[in-house]
Amino acid sequence: MSTTARIPLVESGALVKAMNWFTQRAYGTVMEPALGLAHNRKVLLSSMRFQRSVEKWDAADDSLKHLATLAAAATVGCSWCLDFGYWVSHNRGMDPAKLEAITTWRTSDVYTDLERRVIEYAEAMSTTPLTVTDGMVARLRERMSDAALVELTAAIALENSYSRTNAALGFTSQGFKEQCELRPARA
């Protein structure tokens, strides 16, 4: 368990036991931010229900949402979210070169024009104060529907909530990314 968290991790109770069972099955480990949120059952359960409903959104391209949420996590500075986001994106087939270059996207040649626009928008939404411009939104609307833009915006806003919560409570990388880089042993 994390020694960097600013709040103790809840390690007992029926809800925690059930949650740990689920996260072990789904992600291969106990999710430390969930153990922190377990101090407030209503916050934890609301967050879990909302995340399950978010997974059903389908107006925006998933790869664009993955890049946007990674860019938001990087801008906020949440190592836990970057780590987990990399793992999720990698396991859903994202190009590892695009995941690796998220913090150097301005100089990287791995992104399409639309991906650059999305990453720029995610960064602008994740700064304080916001630096989103009319031009950014107009350029995105040239390439995606309004429904997709609304969904992308909501996904970035949600990642800002997760990243700011996790960073404020001191949650750091749990090693998800390293699992992506494991290679089979040679015979």
Short mmCIF file of N, CA and C in Angstrom, two decimals:
data_model
loop_
_atom_site.label_atom_id
_atom_site.label_comp_id
_atom_site.label_asym_id
_atom_site.label_seq_id
_atom_site.Cartn_x
_atom_site.Cartn_y
_atom_site.Cartn_z
N MET A 1 0.83 -1.19 0.00
CA MET A 1 0.00 0.00 0.00
C MET A 1 0.87 1.25 0.00
N SER A 2 0.28 2.33 -0.45
CA SER A 2 0.99 3.60 -0.60
C SER A 2 1.45 4.17 0.74
N THR A 3 2.63 4.71 0.73
CA THR A 3 3.10 5.44 1.90
C THR A 3 3.07 6.94 1.64
N THR A 4 2.68 7.33 0.43
CA THR A 4 2.67 8.75 0.09
C THR A 4 1.30 9.40 0.27
N ALA A 5 0.25 8.61 0.41
CA ALA A 5 -1.08 9.18 0.53
C ALA A 5 -1.17 10.07 1.76
N ARG A 6 -1.93 11.14 1.64
CA ARG A 6 -2.10 12.09 2.74
C ARG A 6 -3.26 11.70 3.64
N ILE A 7 -3.91 10.60 3.32
CA ILE A 7 -5.04 10.12 4.09
C ILE A 7 -4.85 8.61 4.25
N PRO A 8 -5.17 8.06 5.42
CA PRO A 8 -4.99 6.61 5.56
C PRO A 8 -5.93 5.85 4.62
N LEU A 9 -5.50 4.69 4.20
CA LEU A 9 -6.31 3.86 3.32
C LEU A 9 -7.20 2.97 4.19
N VAL A 10 -8.48 2.92 3.84
CA VAL A 10 -9.42 2.07 4.55
C VAL A 10 -9.14 0.63 4.12
N GLU A 11 -8.92 -0.24 5.08
CA GLU A 11 -8.52 -1.61 4.75
C GLU A 11 -9.47 -2.66 5.29
N SER A 12 -10.64 -2.25 5.80
CA SER A 12 -11.57 -3.24 6.34
C SER A 12 -13.00 -2.82 6.03
N GLY A 13 -13.90 -3.76 6.21
CA GLY A 13 -15.32 -3.51 5.98
C GLY A 13 -15.81 -4.26 4.76
N ALA A 14 -17.11 -4.53 4.72
CA ALA A 14 -17.71 -5.30 3.63
C ALA A 14 -17.58 -4.59 2.29
N LEU A 15 -17.81 -3.27 2.27
CA LEU A 15 -17.69 -2.52 1.01
C LEU A 15 -16.27 -2.59 0.48
N VAL A 16 -15.29 -2.39 1.34
CA VAL A 16 -13.88 -2.43 0.93
C VAL A 16 -13.52 -3.82 0.42
N LYS A 17 -13.99 -4.83 1.12
CA LYS A 17 -13.70 -6.21 0.69
C LYS A 17 -14.26 -6.46 -0.71
N ALA A 18 -15.50 -6.06 -0.95
CA ALA A 18 -16.13 -6.25 -2.26
C ALA A 18 -15.41 -5.43 -3.33
N MET A 19 -15.08 -4.19 -3.00
CA MET A 19 -14.39 -3.32 -3.94
C MET A 19 -13.01 -3.89 -4.28
N ASN A 20 -12.29 -4.37 -3.29
CA ASN A 20 -10.97 -4.94 -3.53
C ASN A 20 -11.05 -6.18 -4.40
N TRP A 21 -12.06 -7.01 -4.17
CA TRP A 21 -12.26 -8.18 -5.01
C TRP A 21 -12.45 -7.77 -6.47
N PHE A 22 -13.34 -6.78 -6.68
CA PHE A 22 -13.61 -6.32 -8.04
C PHE A 22 -12.37 -5.72 -8.69
N THR A 23 -11.68 -4.82 -7.99
CA THR A 23 -10.53 -4.16 -8.61
C THR A 23 -9.38 -5.14 -8.84
N GLN A 24 -9.23 -6.13 -7.98
CA GLN A 24 -8.22 -7.17 -8.21
C GLN A 24 -8.52 -7.91 -9.50
N ARG A 25 -9.79 -8.25 -9.71
CA ARG A 25 -10.19 -8.96 -10.93
C ARG A 25 -10.04 -8.09 -12.16
N ALA A 26 -10.46 -6.85 -12.07
CA ALA A 26 -10.48 -5.97 -13.24
C ALA A 26 -9.12 -5.38 -13.57
N TYR A 27 -8.33 -5.05 -12.55
CA TYR A 27 -7.10 -4.30 -12.78
C TYR A 27 -5.84 -4.97 -12.23
N GLY A 28 -6.01 -6.09 -11.56
CA GLY A 28 -4.86 -6.82 -11.05
C GLY A 28 -4.30 -6.31 -9.74
N THR A 29 -4.95 -5.33 -9.15
CA THR A 29 -4.48 -4.78 -7.88
C THR A 29 -5.59 -4.00 -7.20
N VAL A 30 -5.39 -3.68 -5.96
CA VAL A 30 -6.30 -2.84 -5.20
C VAL A 30 -6.07 -1.39 -5.63
N MET A 31 -7.13 -0.64 -5.83
CA MET A 31 -7.03 0.75 -6.28
C MET A 31 -6.92 1.66 -5.06
N GLU A 32 -5.75 2.20 -4.83
CA GLU A 32 -5.52 3.02 -3.64
C GLU A 32 -6.43 4.24 -3.55
N PRO A 33 -6.71 4.97 -4.65
CA PRO A 33 -7.64 6.09 -4.50
C PRO A 33 -9.03 5.66 -4.00
N ALA A 34 -9.47 4.49 -4.41
CA ALA A 34 -10.76 4.00 -3.92
C ALA A 34 -10.71 3.74 -2.42
N LEU A 35 -9.57 3.24 -1.93
CA LEU A 35 -9.42 3.01 -0.49
C LEU A 35 -9.41 4.33 0.28
N GLY A 36 -8.94 5.38 -0.35
CA GLY A 36 -9.00 6.70 0.27
C GLY A 36 -10.43 7.23 0.29
N LEU A 37 -11.13 7.08 -0.84
CA LEU A 37 -12.51 7.55 -0.91
C LEU A 37 -13.43 6.73 -0.01
N ALA A 38 -13.02 5.54 0.37
CA ALA A 38 -13.85 4.69 1.22
C ALA A 38 -14.12 5.31 2.59
N HIS A 39 -13.41 6.37 2.94
CA HIS A 39 -13.73 7.10 4.19
C HIS A 39 -15.11 7.73 4.11
N ASN A 40 -15.59 7.97 2.88
CA ASN A 40 -16.92 8.54 2.70
C ASN A 40 -17.66 7.66 1.70
N ARG A 41 -18.46 6.77 2.23
CA ARG A 41 -19.16 5.77 1.41
C ARG A 41 -19.99 6.41 0.30
N LYS A 42 -20.66 7.51 0.59
CA LYS A 42 -21.50 8.16 -0.42
C LYS A 42 -20.66 8.70 -1.57
N VAL A 43 -19.52 9.29 -1.26
CA VAL A 43 -18.64 9.80 -2.32
C VAL A 43 -18.12 8.63 -3.15
N LEU A 44 -17.65 7.59 -2.49
CA LEU A 44 -17.11 6.43 -3.20
C LEU A 44 -18.16 5.80 -4.12
N LEU A 45 -19.32 5.50 -3.59
CA LEU A 45 -20.35 4.84 -4.39
C LEU A 45 -20.85 5.72 -5.52
N SER A 46 -21.01 7.01 -5.27
CA SER A 46 -21.44 7.93 -6.34
C SER A 46 -20.39 7.97 -7.44
N SER A 47 -19.14 8.03 -7.06
CA SER A 47 -18.06 8.05 -8.04
C SER A 47 -18.05 6.77 -8.88
N MET A 48 -18.21 5.64 -8.21
CA MET A 48 -18.20 4.36 -8.93
C MET A 48 -19.40 4.25 -9.88
N ARG A 49 -20.57 4.66 -9.43
CA ARG A 49 -21.76 4.60 -10.31
C ARG A 49 -21.59 5.52 -11.51
N PHE A 50 -21.09 6.72 -11.25
CA PHE A 50 -20.92 7.67 -12.35
C PHE A 50 -19.91 7.14 -13.35
N GLN A 51 -18.79 6.59 -12.87
CA GLN A 51 -17.78 6.06 -13.78
C GLN A 51 -18.34 4.93 -14.64
N ARG A 52 -19.18 4.09 -14.06
CA ARG A 52 -19.81 3.01 -14.85
C ARG A 52 -20.69 3.58 -15.95
N SER A 53 -21.40 4.67 -15.67
CA SER A 53 -22.24 5.26 -16.70
C SER A 53 -21.40 5.97 -17.77
N VAL A 54 -20.29 6.57 -17.37
CA VAL A 54 -19.40 7.24 -18.32
C VAL A 54 -18.85 6.24 -19.34
N GLU A 55 -18.61 5.02 -18.92
CA GLU A 55 -18.07 4.00 -19.81
C GLU A 55 -19.02 3.68 -20.96
N LYS A 56 -20.28 4.09 -20.86
CA LYS A 56 -21.27 3.85 -21.91
C LYS A 56 -21.33 4.98 -22.93
N TRP A 57 -20.65 6.09 -22.66
CA TRP A 57 -20.65 7.20 -23.61
C TRP A 57 -20.00 6.74 -24.91
N ASP A 58 -20.61 7.14 -26.04
CA ASP A 58 -20.06 6.67 -27.30
C ASP A 58 -20.12 7.68 -28.45
N ALA A 59 -20.31 8.94 -28.15
CA ALA A 59 -20.37 9.94 -29.22
C ALA A 59 -18.99 10.34 -29.72
N ALA A 60 -18.00 10.33 -28.84
CA ALA A 60 -16.63 10.73 -29.20
C ALA A 60 -15.76 9.49 -29.36
N ASP A 61 -14.80 9.58 -30.24
CA ASP A 61 -13.85 8.50 -30.47
C ASP A 61 -13.07 8.20 -29.19
N ASP A 62 -13.02 6.92 -28.82
CA ASP A 62 -12.34 6.53 -27.58
C ASP A 62 -10.87 6.92 -27.56
N SER A 63 -10.18 6.78 -28.67
CA SER A 63 -8.75 7.12 -28.68
C SER A 63 -8.54 8.60 -28.43
N LEU A 64 -9.44 9.44 -28.92
CA LEU A 64 -9.32 10.88 -28.65
C LEU A 64 -9.58 11.16 -27.17
N LYS A 65 -10.54 10.47 -26.58
CA LYS A 65 -10.81 10.66 -25.15
C LYS A 65 -9.62 10.18 -24.31
N HIS A 66 -9.00 9.08 -24.72
CA HIS A 66 -7.83 8.61 -23.98
C HIS A 66 -6.70 9.64 -24.02
N LEU A 67 -6.42 10.17 -25.21
CA LEU A 67 -5.36 11.18 -25.31
C LEU A 67 -5.72 12.43 -24.49
N ALA A 68 -6.97 12.83 -24.55
CA ALA A 68 -7.41 14.02 -23.82
C ALA A 68 -7.28 13.84 -22.31
N THR A 69 -7.67 12.68 -21.81
CA THR A 69 -7.60 12.48 -20.37
C THR A 69 -6.16 12.35 -19.90
N LEU A 70 -5.30 11.74 -20.71
CA LEU A 70 -3.88 11.69 -20.35
C LEU A 70 -3.28 13.09 -20.33
N ALA A 71 -3.64 13.90 -21.32
CA ALA A 71 -3.13 15.27 -21.36
C ALA A 71 -3.63 16.07 -20.16
N ALA A 72 -4.87 15.87 -19.77
CA ALA A 72 -5.41 16.56 -18.59
C ALA A 72 -4.66 16.13 -17.33
N ALA A 73 -4.45 14.82 -17.17
CA ALA A 73 -3.73 14.32 -16.00
C ALA A 73 -2.30 14.87 -15.95
N ALA A 74 -1.67 14.95 -17.11
CA ALA A 74 -0.30 15.48 -17.16
C ALA A 74 -0.29 16.96 -16.81
N THR A 75 -1.26 17.70 -17.29
CA THR A 75 -1.33 19.14 -17.01
C THR A 75 -1.58 19.40 -15.53
N VAL A 76 -2.48 18.63 -14.93
CA VAL A 76 -2.76 18.77 -13.50
C VAL A 76 -1.58 18.28 -12.67
N GLY A 77 -0.91 17.24 -13.16
CA GLY A 77 0.25 16.70 -12.44
C GLY A 77 -0.08 15.52 -11.56
N CYS A 78 -1.01 14.67 -12.01
CA CYS A 78 -1.40 13.50 -11.22
C CYS A 78 -0.68 12.26 -11.76
N SER A 79 0.34 11.82 -11.04
CA SER A 79 1.09 10.65 -11.50
C SER A 79 0.24 9.38 -11.44
N TRP A 80 -0.69 9.29 -10.48
CA TRP A 80 -1.55 8.12 -10.41
C TRP A 80 -2.42 8.04 -11.66
N CYS A 81 -3.00 9.15 -12.05
CA CYS A 81 -3.88 9.15 -13.23
C CYS A 81 -3.12 8.90 -14.52
N LEU A 82 -1.92 9.44 -14.62
CA LEU A 82 -1.09 9.16 -15.80
C LEU A 82 -0.75 7.67 -15.87
N ASP A 83 -0.38 7.10 -14.76
CA ASP A 83 -0.02 5.69 -14.69
C ASP A 83 -1.21 4.81 -15.07
N PHE A 84 -2.34 5.03 -14.43
CA PHE A 84 -3.53 4.22 -14.70
C PHE A 84 -4.06 4.49 -16.10
N GLY A 85 -4.07 5.76 -16.51
CA GLY A 85 -4.54 6.11 -17.85
C GLY A 85 -3.73 5.47 -18.95
N TYR A 86 -2.42 5.40 -18.75
CA TYR A 86 -1.55 4.73 -19.71
C TYR A 86 -1.95 3.26 -19.80
N TRP A 87 -2.13 2.61 -18.65
CA TRP A 87 -2.49 1.19 -18.62
C TRP A 87 -3.82 0.94 -19.34
N VAL A 88 -4.84 1.75 -19.02
CA VAL A 88 -6.14 1.58 -19.66
C VAL A 88 -6.03 1.79 -21.16
N SER A 89 -5.37 2.86 -21.57
CA SER A 89 -5.24 3.17 -22.99
C SER A 89 -4.46 2.09 -23.72
N HIS A 90 -3.38 1.64 -23.13
CA HIS A 90 -2.56 0.58 -23.72
C HIS A 90 -3.38 -0.70 -23.90
N ASN A 91 -4.13 -1.07 -22.87
CA ASN A 91 -4.93 -2.29 -22.93
C ASN A 91 -6.13 -2.18 -23.86
N ARG A 92 -6.46 -0.99 -24.29
CA ARG A 92 -7.55 -0.81 -25.26
C ARG A 92 -7.01 -0.54 -26.66
N GLY A 93 -5.70 -0.82 -26.83
CA GLY A 93 -5.12 -0.81 -28.17
C GLY A 93 -4.52 0.49 -28.65
N MET A 94 -4.34 1.47 -27.78
CA MET A 94 -3.72 2.73 -28.19
C MET A 94 -2.25 2.50 -28.56
N ASP A 95 -1.78 3.24 -29.51
CA ASP A 95 -0.38 3.19 -29.94
C ASP A 95 0.50 3.66 -28.78
N PRO A 96 1.40 2.81 -28.28
CA PRO A 96 2.27 3.21 -27.16
C PRO A 96 3.09 4.46 -27.47
N ALA A 97 3.46 4.68 -28.71
CA ALA A 97 4.23 5.88 -29.06
C ALA A 97 3.43 7.14 -28.76
N LYS A 98 2.12 7.09 -28.99
CA LYS A 98 1.27 8.25 -28.70
C LYS A 98 1.12 8.45 -27.19
N LEU A 99 1.04 7.36 -26.46
CA LEU A 99 0.92 7.46 -25.01
C LEU A 99 2.21 8.02 -24.40
N GLU A 100 3.33 7.56 -24.90
CA GLU A 100 4.64 8.00 -24.39
C GLU A 100 4.91 9.48 -24.67
N ALA A 101 4.38 9.99 -25.77
CA ALA A 101 4.70 11.36 -26.19
C ALA A 101 3.70 12.40 -25.70
N ILE A 102 2.80 12.02 -24.81
CA ILE A 102 1.72 12.94 -24.42
C ILE A 102 2.24 14.25 -23.83
N THR A 103 3.34 14.23 -23.12
CA THR A 103 3.85 15.47 -22.53
C THR A 103 4.74 16.25 -23.49
N THR A 104 5.08 15.65 -24.62
CA THR A 104 5.91 16.34 -25.62
C THR A 104 5.18 16.41 -26.96
N TRP A 105 3.87 16.47 -26.91
CA TRP A 105 3.05 16.41 -28.11
C TRP A 105 3.34 17.53 -29.11
N ARG A 106 3.76 18.68 -28.62
CA ARG A 106 4.02 19.81 -29.52
C ARG A 106 5.17 19.52 -30.50
N THR A 107 6.13 18.74 -30.06
CA THR A 107 7.30 18.45 -30.90
C THR A 107 7.29 17.03 -31.46
N SER A 108 6.33 16.23 -31.08
CA SER A 108 6.27 14.84 -31.55
C SER A 108 5.58 14.77 -32.91
N ASP A 109 6.00 13.81 -33.71
CA ASP A 109 5.39 13.64 -35.03
C ASP A 109 4.42 12.46 -35.08
N VAL A 110 4.00 11.94 -33.93
CA VAL A 110 3.14 10.76 -33.91
C VAL A 110 1.64 11.09 -33.94
N TYR A 111 1.28 12.35 -33.82
CA TYR A 111 -0.13 12.71 -33.71
C TYR A 111 -0.68 13.29 -35.00
N THR A 112 -1.97 13.01 -35.24
CA THR A 112 -2.68 13.62 -36.35
C THR A 112 -3.04 15.06 -35.96
N ASP A 113 -3.51 15.81 -36.93
CA ASP A 113 -3.93 17.19 -36.65
C ASP A 113 -5.07 17.22 -35.64
N LEU A 114 -6.04 16.33 -35.80
CA LEU A 114 -7.17 16.29 -34.86
C LEU A 114 -6.68 15.92 -33.46
N GLU A 115 -5.80 14.96 -33.34
CA GLU A 115 -5.28 14.59 -32.03
C GLU A 115 -4.57 15.76 -31.37
N ARG A 116 -3.83 16.52 -32.14
CA ARG A 116 -3.16 17.72 -31.60
C ARG A 116 -4.18 18.73 -31.08
N ARG A 117 -5.25 18.92 -31.84
CA ARG A 117 -6.30 19.85 -31.42
C ARG A 117 -6.94 19.39 -30.11
N VAL A 118 -7.17 18.09 -29.99
CA VAL A 118 -7.78 17.53 -28.78
C VAL A 118 -6.85 17.69 -27.58
N ILE A 119 -5.58 17.39 -27.76
CA ILE A 119 -4.62 17.52 -26.66
C ILE A 119 -4.48 18.98 -26.23
N GLU A 120 -4.43 19.87 -27.20
CA GLU A 120 -4.35 21.31 -26.89
C GLU A 120 -5.58 21.75 -26.08
N TYR A 121 -6.74 21.29 -26.49
CA TYR A 121 -8.00 21.61 -25.81
C TYR A 121 -7.99 21.06 -24.37
N ALA A 122 -7.54 19.82 -24.23
CA ALA A 122 -7.49 19.21 -22.89
C ALA A 122 -6.55 19.98 -21.97
N GLU A 123 -5.41 20.39 -22.48
CA GLU A 123 -4.49 21.20 -21.67
C GLU A 123 -5.14 22.52 -21.28
N ALA A 124 -5.79 23.17 -22.24
CA ALA A 124 -6.41 24.47 -21.98
C ALA A 124 -7.54 24.35 -20.95
N MET A 125 -8.24 23.23 -20.97
CA MET A 125 -9.30 23.00 -19.98
C MET A 125 -8.74 22.68 -18.60
N SER A 126 -7.49 22.25 -18.54
CA SER A 126 -6.91 21.76 -17.30
C SER A 126 -6.01 22.75 -16.59
N THR A 127 -5.88 23.93 -17.14
CA THR A 127 -5.10 24.97 -16.48
C THR A 127 -6.03 25.82 -15.61
N THR A 128 -5.44 26.54 -14.70
CA THR A 128 -6.20 27.47 -13.87
C THR A 128 -5.55 28.83 -14.01
N PRO A 129 -6.27 29.82 -14.56
CA PRO A 129 -7.62 29.73 -15.11
C PRO A 129 -7.62 29.01 -16.46
N LEU A 130 -8.81 28.63 -16.88
CA LEU A 130 -8.97 27.98 -18.18
C LEU A 130 -8.40 28.88 -19.29
N THR A 131 -7.84 28.26 -20.30
CA THR A 131 -7.31 29.03 -21.43
C THR A 131 -7.94 28.59 -22.75
N VAL A 132 -9.14 28.00 -22.67
CA VAL A 132 -9.86 27.58 -23.87
C VAL A 132 -10.27 28.83 -24.64
N THR A 133 -10.10 28.78 -25.96
CA THR A 133 -10.49 29.91 -26.81
C THR A 133 -11.62 29.51 -27.75
N ASP A 134 -12.29 30.51 -28.30
CA ASP A 134 -13.32 30.25 -29.30
C ASP A 134 -12.72 29.52 -30.49
N GLY A 135 -11.50 29.89 -30.86
CA GLY A 135 -10.84 29.25 -31.99
C GLY A 135 -10.59 27.77 -31.77
N MET A 136 -10.19 27.40 -30.57
CA MET A 136 -9.98 25.97 -30.27
C MET A 136 -11.26 25.18 -30.48
N VAL A 137 -12.34 25.69 -29.94
CA VAL A 137 -13.62 24.99 -30.06
C VAL A 137 -14.06 24.95 -31.52
N ALA A 138 -13.91 26.04 -32.23
CA ALA A 138 -14.29 26.08 -33.65
C ALA A 138 -13.49 25.06 -34.46
N ARG A 139 -12.19 24.95 -34.19
CA ARG A 139 -11.36 23.97 -34.93
C ARG A 139 -11.78 22.54 -34.62
N LEU A 140 -12.18 22.27 -33.38
CA LEU A 140 -12.66 20.93 -33.05
C LEU A 140 -14.02 20.66 -33.72
N ARG A 141 -14.88 21.67 -33.78
CA ARG A 141 -16.19 21.49 -34.39
C ARG A 141 -16.09 21.24 -35.89
N GLU A 142 -14.97 21.64 -36.50
CA GLU A 142 -14.76 21.34 -37.92
C GLU A 142 -14.61 19.84 -38.15
N ARG A 143 -14.16 19.11 -37.13
CA ARG A 143 -13.80 17.70 -37.29
C ARG A 143 -14.65 16.74 -36.46
N MET A 144 -15.50 17.26 -35.58
CA MET A 144 -16.33 16.37 -34.77
C MET A 144 -17.70 16.99 -34.55
N SER A 145 -18.67 16.14 -34.27
CA SER A 145 -20.03 16.62 -34.02
C SER A 145 -20.09 17.37 -32.68
N ASP A 146 -21.14 18.14 -32.53
CA ASP A 146 -21.32 18.84 -31.26
C ASP A 146 -21.50 17.84 -30.12
N ALA A 147 -22.18 16.72 -30.38
CA ALA A 147 -22.36 15.70 -29.34
C ALA A 147 -21.00 15.14 -28.93
N ALA A 148 -20.12 14.89 -29.89
CA ALA A 148 -18.79 14.37 -29.58
C ALA A 148 -17.98 15.41 -28.81
N LEU A 149 -18.11 16.67 -29.17
CA LEU A 149 -17.38 17.74 -28.47
C LEU A 149 -17.85 17.86 -27.02
N VAL A 150 -19.15 17.77 -26.81
CA VAL A 150 -19.69 17.83 -25.45
C VAL A 150 -19.16 16.65 -24.64
N GLU A 151 -19.16 15.46 -25.24
CA GLU A 151 -18.66 14.27 -24.54
C GLU A 151 -17.17 14.40 -24.23
N LEU A 152 -16.40 14.85 -25.19
CA LEU A 152 -14.96 15.05 -24.98
C LEU A 152 -14.73 16.04 -23.84
N THR A 153 -15.48 17.14 -23.85
CA THR A 153 -15.36 18.16 -22.80
C THR A 153 -15.70 17.57 -21.43
N ALA A 154 -16.77 16.80 -21.37
CA ALA A 154 -17.16 16.18 -20.09
C ALA A 154 -16.11 15.18 -19.62
N ALA A 155 -15.51 14.42 -20.55
CA ALA A 155 -14.47 13.45 -20.17
C ALA A 155 -13.24 14.17 -19.61
N ILE A 156 -12.88 15.29 -20.22
CA ILE A 156 -11.74 16.07 -19.73
C ILE A 156 -12.06 16.65 -18.35
N ALA A 157 -13.27 17.18 -18.19
CA ALA A 157 -13.67 17.74 -16.90
C ALA A 157 -13.66 16.66 -15.81
N LEU A 158 -14.12 15.47 -16.14
CA LEU A 158 -14.12 14.37 -15.18
C LEU A 158 -12.68 13.99 -14.81
N GLU A 159 -11.80 13.93 -15.81
CA GLU A 159 -10.40 13.62 -15.50
C GLU A 159 -9.78 14.70 -14.62
N ASN A 160 -10.16 15.95 -14.83
CA ASN A 160 -9.68 17.01 -13.95
C ASN A 160 -10.11 16.76 -12.52
N SER A 161 -11.35 16.32 -12.33
CA SER A 161 -11.83 16.01 -10.98
C SER A 161 -11.02 14.87 -10.37
N TYR A 162 -10.85 13.78 -11.11
CA TYR A 162 -10.07 12.65 -10.60
C TYR A 162 -8.63 13.07 -10.31
N SER A 163 -8.00 13.75 -11.26
CA SER A 163 -6.59 14.12 -11.11
C SER A 163 -6.39 15.06 -9.94
N ARG A 164 -7.25 16.03 -9.80
CA ARG A 164 -7.10 16.99 -8.70
C ARG A 164 -7.38 16.32 -7.35
N THR A 165 -8.35 15.43 -7.29
CA THR A 165 -8.63 14.70 -6.05
C THR A 165 -7.45 13.81 -5.68
N ASN A 166 -6.98 13.01 -6.64
CA ASN A 166 -5.88 12.08 -6.35
C ASN A 166 -4.59 12.81 -6.00
N ALA A 167 -4.29 13.87 -6.72
CA ALA A 167 -3.06 14.63 -6.43
C ALA A 167 -3.16 15.30 -5.06
N ALA A 168 -4.33 15.87 -4.75
CA ALA A 168 -4.51 16.54 -3.46
C ALA A 168 -4.39 15.56 -2.30
N LEU A 169 -4.88 14.34 -2.48
CA LEU A 169 -4.82 13.34 -1.42
C LEU A 169 -3.51 12.57 -1.42
N GLY A 170 -2.62 12.89 -2.36
CA GLY A 170 -1.28 12.32 -2.36
C GLY A 170 -1.14 10.94 -2.98
N PHE A 171 -2.07 10.54 -3.83
CA PHE A 171 -1.95 9.24 -4.48
C PHE A 171 -0.98 9.34 -5.65
N THR A 172 -0.04 8.42 -5.70
CA THR A 172 0.97 8.41 -6.76
C THR A 172 0.91 7.07 -7.49
N SER A 173 1.69 6.97 -8.52
CA SER A 173 1.73 5.80 -9.39
C SER A 173 1.74 4.49 -8.60
N GLN A 174 0.94 3.54 -9.08
CA GLN A 174 0.90 2.21 -8.49
C GLN A 174 1.60 1.18 -9.37
N GLY A 175 2.24 1.61 -10.44
CA GLY A 175 2.98 0.69 -11.29
C GLY A 175 2.17 0.05 -12.41
N PHE A 176 1.04 0.62 -12.77
CA PHE A 176 0.24 0.07 -13.86
C PHE A 176 1.02 0.08 -15.18
N LYS A 177 1.69 1.18 -15.47
CA LYS A 177 2.42 1.31 -16.73
C LYS A 177 3.47 0.22 -16.87
N GLU A 178 4.14 -0.11 -15.80
CA GLU A 178 5.17 -1.14 -15.86
C GLU A 178 4.60 -2.48 -16.28
N GLN A 179 3.34 -2.74 -15.94
CA GLN A 179 2.70 -3.99 -16.36
C GLN A 179 2.58 -4.05 -17.88
N CYS A 180 2.43 -2.89 -18.52
CA CYS A 180 2.32 -2.82 -19.97
C CYS A 180 3.65 -3.15 -20.64
N GLU A 181 4.71 -2.89 -19.94
CA GLU A 181 6.04 -3.05 -20.52
C GLU A 181 6.66 -4.42 -20.23
N LEU A 182 5.93 -5.27 -19.50
CA LEU A 182 6.44 -6.60 -19.22
C LEU A 182 6.45 -7.42 -20.50
N ARG A 183 7.49 -8.14 -20.72
CA ARG A 183 7.61 -8.99 -21.90
C ARG A 183 7.76 -10.43 -21.45
N PRO A 184 7.26 -11.36 -22.24
CA PRO A 184 7.44 -12.77 -21.86
C PRO A 184 8.92 -13.14 -21.78
N ALA A 185 9.23 -14.02 -20.84
CA ALA A 185 10.62 -14.48 -20.73
C ALA A 185 10.95 -15.36 -21.93
N ARG A 186 12.16 -15.26 -22.39
CA ARG A 186 12.58 -16.10 -23.52
C ARG A 186 12.79 -17.52 -23.04
N ALA A 187 12.41 -18.44 -23.89
CA ALA A 187 12.56 -19.87 -23.54
C ALA A 187 14.02 -20.28 -23.58
#
